[in-house]
Coordinates of N, CA and C and ligand atoms in Angstrom, one line a residue:
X1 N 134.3 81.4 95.1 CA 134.7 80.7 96.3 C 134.7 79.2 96.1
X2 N 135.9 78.6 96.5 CA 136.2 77.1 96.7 C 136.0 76.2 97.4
X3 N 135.6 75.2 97.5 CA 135.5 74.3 99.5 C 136.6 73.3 99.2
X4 N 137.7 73.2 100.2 CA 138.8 72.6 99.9 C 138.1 71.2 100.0
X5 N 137.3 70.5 100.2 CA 137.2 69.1 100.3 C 136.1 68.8 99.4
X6 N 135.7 69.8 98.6 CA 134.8 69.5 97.4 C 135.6 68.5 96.4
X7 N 134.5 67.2 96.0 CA 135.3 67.0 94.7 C 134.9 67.4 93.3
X8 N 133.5 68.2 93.4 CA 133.4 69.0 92.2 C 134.0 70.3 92.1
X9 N 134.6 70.7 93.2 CA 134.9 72.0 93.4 C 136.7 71.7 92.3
X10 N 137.2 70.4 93.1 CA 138.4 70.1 92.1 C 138.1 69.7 90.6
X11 N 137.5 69.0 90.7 CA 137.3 68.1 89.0 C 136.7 69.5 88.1
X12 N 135.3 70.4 88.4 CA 135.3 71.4 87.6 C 136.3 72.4 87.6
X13 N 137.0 72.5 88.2 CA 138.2 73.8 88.3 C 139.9 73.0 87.2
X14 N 139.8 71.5 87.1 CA 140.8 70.9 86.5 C 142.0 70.4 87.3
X15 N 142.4 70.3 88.4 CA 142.6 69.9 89.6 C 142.6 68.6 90.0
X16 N 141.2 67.9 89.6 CA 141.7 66.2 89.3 C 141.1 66.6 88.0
X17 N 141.3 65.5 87.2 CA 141.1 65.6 85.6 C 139.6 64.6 85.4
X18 N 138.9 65.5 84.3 CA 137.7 64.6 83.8 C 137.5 64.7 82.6
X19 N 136.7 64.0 82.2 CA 136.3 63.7 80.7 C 135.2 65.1 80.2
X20 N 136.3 65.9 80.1 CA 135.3 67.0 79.8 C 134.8 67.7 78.3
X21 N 133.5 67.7 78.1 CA 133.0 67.7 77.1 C 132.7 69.3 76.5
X22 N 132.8 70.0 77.5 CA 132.7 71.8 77.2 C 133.5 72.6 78.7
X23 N 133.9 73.6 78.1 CA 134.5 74.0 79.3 C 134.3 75.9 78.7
X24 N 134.0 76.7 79.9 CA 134.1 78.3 79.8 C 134.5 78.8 81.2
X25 N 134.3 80.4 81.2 CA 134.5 80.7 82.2 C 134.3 80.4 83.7
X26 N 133.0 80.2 83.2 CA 132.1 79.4 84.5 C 131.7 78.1 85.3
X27 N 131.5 77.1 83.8 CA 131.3 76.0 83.9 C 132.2 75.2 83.1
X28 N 132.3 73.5 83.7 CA 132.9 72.6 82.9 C 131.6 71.3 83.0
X29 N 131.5 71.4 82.1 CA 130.6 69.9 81.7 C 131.5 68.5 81.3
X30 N 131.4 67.6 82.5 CA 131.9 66.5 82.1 C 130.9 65.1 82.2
X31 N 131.4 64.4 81.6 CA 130.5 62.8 81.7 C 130.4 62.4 83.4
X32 N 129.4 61.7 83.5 CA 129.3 61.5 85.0 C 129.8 59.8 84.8
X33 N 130.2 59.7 86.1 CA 130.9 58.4 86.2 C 130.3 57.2 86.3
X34 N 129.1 57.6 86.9 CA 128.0 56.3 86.8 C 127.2 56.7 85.9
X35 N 127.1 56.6 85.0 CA 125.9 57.1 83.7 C 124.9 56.6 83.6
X36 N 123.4 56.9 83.5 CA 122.1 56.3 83.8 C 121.8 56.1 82.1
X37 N 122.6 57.1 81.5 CA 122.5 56.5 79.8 C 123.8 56.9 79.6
X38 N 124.0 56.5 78.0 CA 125.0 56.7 77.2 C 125.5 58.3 77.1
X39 N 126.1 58.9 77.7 CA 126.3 60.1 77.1 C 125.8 61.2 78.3
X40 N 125.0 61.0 79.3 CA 124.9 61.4 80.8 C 126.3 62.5 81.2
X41 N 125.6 63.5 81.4 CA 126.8 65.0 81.3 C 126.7 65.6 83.2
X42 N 127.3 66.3 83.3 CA 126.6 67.2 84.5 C 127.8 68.5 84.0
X43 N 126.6 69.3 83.8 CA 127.0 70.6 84.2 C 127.5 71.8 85.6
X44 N 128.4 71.7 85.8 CA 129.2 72.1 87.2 C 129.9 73.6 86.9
X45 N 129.3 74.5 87.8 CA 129.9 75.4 87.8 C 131.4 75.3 88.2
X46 N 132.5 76.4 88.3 CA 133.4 76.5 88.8 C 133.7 76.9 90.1
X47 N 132.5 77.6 90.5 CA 132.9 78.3 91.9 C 131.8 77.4 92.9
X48 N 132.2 77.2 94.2 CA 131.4 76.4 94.7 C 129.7 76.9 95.2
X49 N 129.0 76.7 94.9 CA 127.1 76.8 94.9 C 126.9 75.4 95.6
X50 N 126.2 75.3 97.2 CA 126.1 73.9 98.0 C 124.8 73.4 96.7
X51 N 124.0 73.8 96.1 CA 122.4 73.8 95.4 C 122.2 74.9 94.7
X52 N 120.7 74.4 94.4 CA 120.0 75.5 93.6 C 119.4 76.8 94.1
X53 N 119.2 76.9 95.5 CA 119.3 77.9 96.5 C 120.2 79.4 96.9
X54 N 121.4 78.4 96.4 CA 122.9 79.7 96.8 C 123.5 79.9 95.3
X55 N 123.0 79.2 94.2 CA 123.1 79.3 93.1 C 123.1 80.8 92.5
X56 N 124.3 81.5 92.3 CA 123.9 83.1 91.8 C 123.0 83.0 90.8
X57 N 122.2 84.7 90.4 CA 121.1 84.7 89.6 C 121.5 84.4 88.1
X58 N 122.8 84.9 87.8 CA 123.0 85.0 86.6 C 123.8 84.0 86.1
X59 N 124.0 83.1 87.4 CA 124.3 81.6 86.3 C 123.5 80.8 86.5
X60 N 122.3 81.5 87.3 CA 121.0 80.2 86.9 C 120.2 80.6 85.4
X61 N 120.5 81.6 84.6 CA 120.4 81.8 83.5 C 121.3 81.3 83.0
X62 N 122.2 81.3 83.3 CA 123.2 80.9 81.9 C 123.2 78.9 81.6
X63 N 123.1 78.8 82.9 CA 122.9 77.1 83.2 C 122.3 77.0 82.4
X64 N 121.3 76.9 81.9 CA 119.8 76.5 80.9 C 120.1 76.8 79.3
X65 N 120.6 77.9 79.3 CA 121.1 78.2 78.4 C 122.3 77.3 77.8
X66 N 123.1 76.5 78.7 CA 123.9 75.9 78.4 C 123.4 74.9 78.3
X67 N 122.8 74.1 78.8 CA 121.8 73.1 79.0 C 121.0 72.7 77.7
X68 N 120.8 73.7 77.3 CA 119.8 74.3 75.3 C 121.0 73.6 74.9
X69 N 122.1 74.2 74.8 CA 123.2 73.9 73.7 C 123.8 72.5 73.3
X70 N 124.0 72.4 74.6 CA 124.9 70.9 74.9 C 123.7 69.6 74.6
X71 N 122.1 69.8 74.6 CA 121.2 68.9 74.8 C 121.0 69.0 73.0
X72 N 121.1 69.8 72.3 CA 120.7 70.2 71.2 C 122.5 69.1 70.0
X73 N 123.5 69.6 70.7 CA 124.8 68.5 70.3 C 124.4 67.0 70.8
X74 N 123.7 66.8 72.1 CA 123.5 65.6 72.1 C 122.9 64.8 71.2
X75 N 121.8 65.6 70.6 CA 120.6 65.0 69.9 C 121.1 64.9 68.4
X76 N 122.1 66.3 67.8 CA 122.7 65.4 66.6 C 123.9 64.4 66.7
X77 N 124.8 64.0 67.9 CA 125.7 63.7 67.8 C 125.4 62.1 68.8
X78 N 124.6 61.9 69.2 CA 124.3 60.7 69.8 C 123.2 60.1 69.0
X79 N 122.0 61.0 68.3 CA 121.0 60.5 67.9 C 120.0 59.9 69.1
X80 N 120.2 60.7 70.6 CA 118.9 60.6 71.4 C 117.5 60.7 70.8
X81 N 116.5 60.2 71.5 CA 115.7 60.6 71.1 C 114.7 61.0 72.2
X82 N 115.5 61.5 73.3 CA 115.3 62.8 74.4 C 115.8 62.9 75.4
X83 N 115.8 63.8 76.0 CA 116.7 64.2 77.1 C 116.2 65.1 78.1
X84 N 116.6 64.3 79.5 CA 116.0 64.6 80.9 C 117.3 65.6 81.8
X85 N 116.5 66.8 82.0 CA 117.5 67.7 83.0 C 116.8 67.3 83.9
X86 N 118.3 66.9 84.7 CA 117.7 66.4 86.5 C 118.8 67.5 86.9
X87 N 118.0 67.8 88.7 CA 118.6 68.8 88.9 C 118.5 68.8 90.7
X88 N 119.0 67.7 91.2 CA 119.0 67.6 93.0 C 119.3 68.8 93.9
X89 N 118.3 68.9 94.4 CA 118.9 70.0 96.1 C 118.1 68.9 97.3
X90 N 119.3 68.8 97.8 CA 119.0 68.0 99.6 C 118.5 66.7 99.5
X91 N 119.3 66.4 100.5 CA 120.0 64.9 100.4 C 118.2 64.0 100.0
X92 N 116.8 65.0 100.9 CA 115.5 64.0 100.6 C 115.6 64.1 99.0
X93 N 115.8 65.0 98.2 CA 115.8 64.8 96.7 C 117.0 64.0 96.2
X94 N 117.6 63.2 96.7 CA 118.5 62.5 96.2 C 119.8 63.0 95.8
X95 N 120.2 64.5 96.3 CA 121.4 65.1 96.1 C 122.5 64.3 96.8
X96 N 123.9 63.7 96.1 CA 124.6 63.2 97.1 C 126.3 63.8 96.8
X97 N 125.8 65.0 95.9 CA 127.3 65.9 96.3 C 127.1 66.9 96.3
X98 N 126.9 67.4 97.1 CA 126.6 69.1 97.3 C 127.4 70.1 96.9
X99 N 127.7 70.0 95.6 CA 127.9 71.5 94.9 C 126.6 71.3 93.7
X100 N 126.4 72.3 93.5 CA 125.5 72.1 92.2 C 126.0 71.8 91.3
X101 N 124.2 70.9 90.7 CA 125.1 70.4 89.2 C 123.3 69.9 88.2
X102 N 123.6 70.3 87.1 CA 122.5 69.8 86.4 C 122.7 68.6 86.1
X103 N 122.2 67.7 85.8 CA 122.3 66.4 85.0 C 121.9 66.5 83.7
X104 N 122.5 66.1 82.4 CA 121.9 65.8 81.3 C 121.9 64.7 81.2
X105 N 120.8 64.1 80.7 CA 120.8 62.7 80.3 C 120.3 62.5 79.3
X106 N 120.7 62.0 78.0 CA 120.1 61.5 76.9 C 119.5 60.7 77.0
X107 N 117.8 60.7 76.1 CA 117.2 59.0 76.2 C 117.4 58.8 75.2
X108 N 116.9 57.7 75.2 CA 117.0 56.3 74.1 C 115.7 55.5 74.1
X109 N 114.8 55.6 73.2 CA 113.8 54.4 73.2 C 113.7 53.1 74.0
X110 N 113.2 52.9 75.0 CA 113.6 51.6 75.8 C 114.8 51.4 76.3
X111 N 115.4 53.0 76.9 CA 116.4 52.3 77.5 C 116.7 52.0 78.7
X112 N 115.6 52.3 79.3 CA 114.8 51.5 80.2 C 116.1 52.5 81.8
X113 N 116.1 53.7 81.2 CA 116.8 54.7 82.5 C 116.0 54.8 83.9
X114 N 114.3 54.7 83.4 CA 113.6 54.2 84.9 C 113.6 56.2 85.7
X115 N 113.8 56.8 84.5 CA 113.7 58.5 85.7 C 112.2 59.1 85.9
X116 N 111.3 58.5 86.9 CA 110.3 57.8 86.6 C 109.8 58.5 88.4
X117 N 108.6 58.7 88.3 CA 107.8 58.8 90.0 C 106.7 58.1 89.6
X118 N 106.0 57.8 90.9 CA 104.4 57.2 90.6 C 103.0 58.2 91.1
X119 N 102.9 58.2 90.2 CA 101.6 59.7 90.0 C 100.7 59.1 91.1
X120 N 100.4 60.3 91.7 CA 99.8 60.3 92.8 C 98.3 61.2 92.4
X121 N 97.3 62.1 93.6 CA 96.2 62.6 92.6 C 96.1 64.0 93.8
X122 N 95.5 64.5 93.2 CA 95.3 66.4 93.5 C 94.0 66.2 94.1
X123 N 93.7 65.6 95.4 CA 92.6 66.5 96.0 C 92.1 68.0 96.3
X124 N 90.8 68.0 96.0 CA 90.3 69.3 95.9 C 90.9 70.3 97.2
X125 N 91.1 69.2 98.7 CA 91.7 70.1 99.7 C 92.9 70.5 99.6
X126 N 93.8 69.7 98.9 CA 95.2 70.0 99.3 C 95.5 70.8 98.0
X127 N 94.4 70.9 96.9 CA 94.3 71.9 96.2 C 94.7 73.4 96.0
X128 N 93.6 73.1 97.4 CA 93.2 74.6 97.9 C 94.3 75.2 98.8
X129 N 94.7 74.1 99.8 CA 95.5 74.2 100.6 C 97.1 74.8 99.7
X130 N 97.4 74.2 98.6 CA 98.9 74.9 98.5 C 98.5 75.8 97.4
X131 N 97.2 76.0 96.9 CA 97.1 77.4 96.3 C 97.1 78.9 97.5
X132 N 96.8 78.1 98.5 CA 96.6 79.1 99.4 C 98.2 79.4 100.2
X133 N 98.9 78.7 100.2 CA 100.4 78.7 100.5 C 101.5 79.1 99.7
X134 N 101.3 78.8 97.9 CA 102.2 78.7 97.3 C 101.7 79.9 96.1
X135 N 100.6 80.3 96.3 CA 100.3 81.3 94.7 C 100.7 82.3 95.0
X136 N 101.1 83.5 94.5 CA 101.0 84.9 94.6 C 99.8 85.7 94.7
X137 N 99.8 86.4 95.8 CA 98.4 87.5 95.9 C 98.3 88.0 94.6
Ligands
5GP201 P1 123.4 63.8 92.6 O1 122.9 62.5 93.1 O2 124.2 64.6 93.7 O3 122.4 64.6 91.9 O4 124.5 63.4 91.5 C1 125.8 63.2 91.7 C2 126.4 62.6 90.4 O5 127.8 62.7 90.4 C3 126.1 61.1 90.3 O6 125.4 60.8 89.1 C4 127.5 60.4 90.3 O7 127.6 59.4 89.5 C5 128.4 61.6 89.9 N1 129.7 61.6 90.5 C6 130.0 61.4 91.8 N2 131.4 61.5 91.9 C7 131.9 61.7 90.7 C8 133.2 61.8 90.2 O8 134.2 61.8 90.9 N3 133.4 62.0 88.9 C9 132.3 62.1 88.0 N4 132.6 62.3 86.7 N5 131.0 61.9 88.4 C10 130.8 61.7 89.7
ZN202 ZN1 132.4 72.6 95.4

């Protein structure tokens, strides 16, 4: 399925043209337009997925899998010296195009990309509280 006003739904399908770095059945990996480093990818499926939610099972396997491959060419072919899978759902996570998409990002020693939170701390209540919400019996 397609969403006619998607613009990943066109750019991964070939429809507008991108700088694409791998392409299969499923997915096209192209450079993202604003790049947070040198060499910054997103992996986009072909068929439209709003997130990681509606995301079918078997290409949220293969995603990572692709993810391995492409992060592993980065690292000989850029000479990163690491690389951050970002991966947005909903607009509070900072998602601002709703089809899915992984981000690769190559680092760089000091290059100062800033993909960064500020550690906060685990009280013993709220501990308890999302072990009691979020663990499996
Ligand atoms: P999000 O914030 O949804 O996780 O990431 C969206 C990403 O898509 C951003 O990094 C942004 O730079 C990139 N992007 C948005 N529009 C285009 C486009 O038309 N072409 C390309 N190559 N990247 C885009
Ligand atoms: Zn789409």
């Amino acid at each position: 399925m397609r969403e006619d006003n998607c613009i990943f739904c066109k750019l991964a399908n070939g429809e507008i043209p991108s700088a694409t770095i791998y392409e299969d059945e499923d997915f096209r990996v192209f450079l993202d337009l604003n790049p947070a480093t040198k060499g910054h990818a997103l992996i986009v499926p072909k068929e439209h997925y709003a997130n990681l939610f509606e995301l079918d099972e078997e290409l949220c396997k293969k995603v990572m899998v692709l993810a391995k491959k492409l992060g592993r060419r980065m690292k000989e072919k850029l000479g990163c010296d690491g690389l951050n899978l970002v991966q947005n759902n909903g607009e509070a996570a900072g998602q601002t195009v709703f089809h899915f998409h992984l981000h690769l990002i190559p680092r760089y020693k000091e290059d100062g990309a800033g993909i960064s939170w500020k550690p906060g701390s685990l009280t013993p209540e709220t501990r308890e509280e999302l072990l009691s919400l979020l663990a499996e019996d």
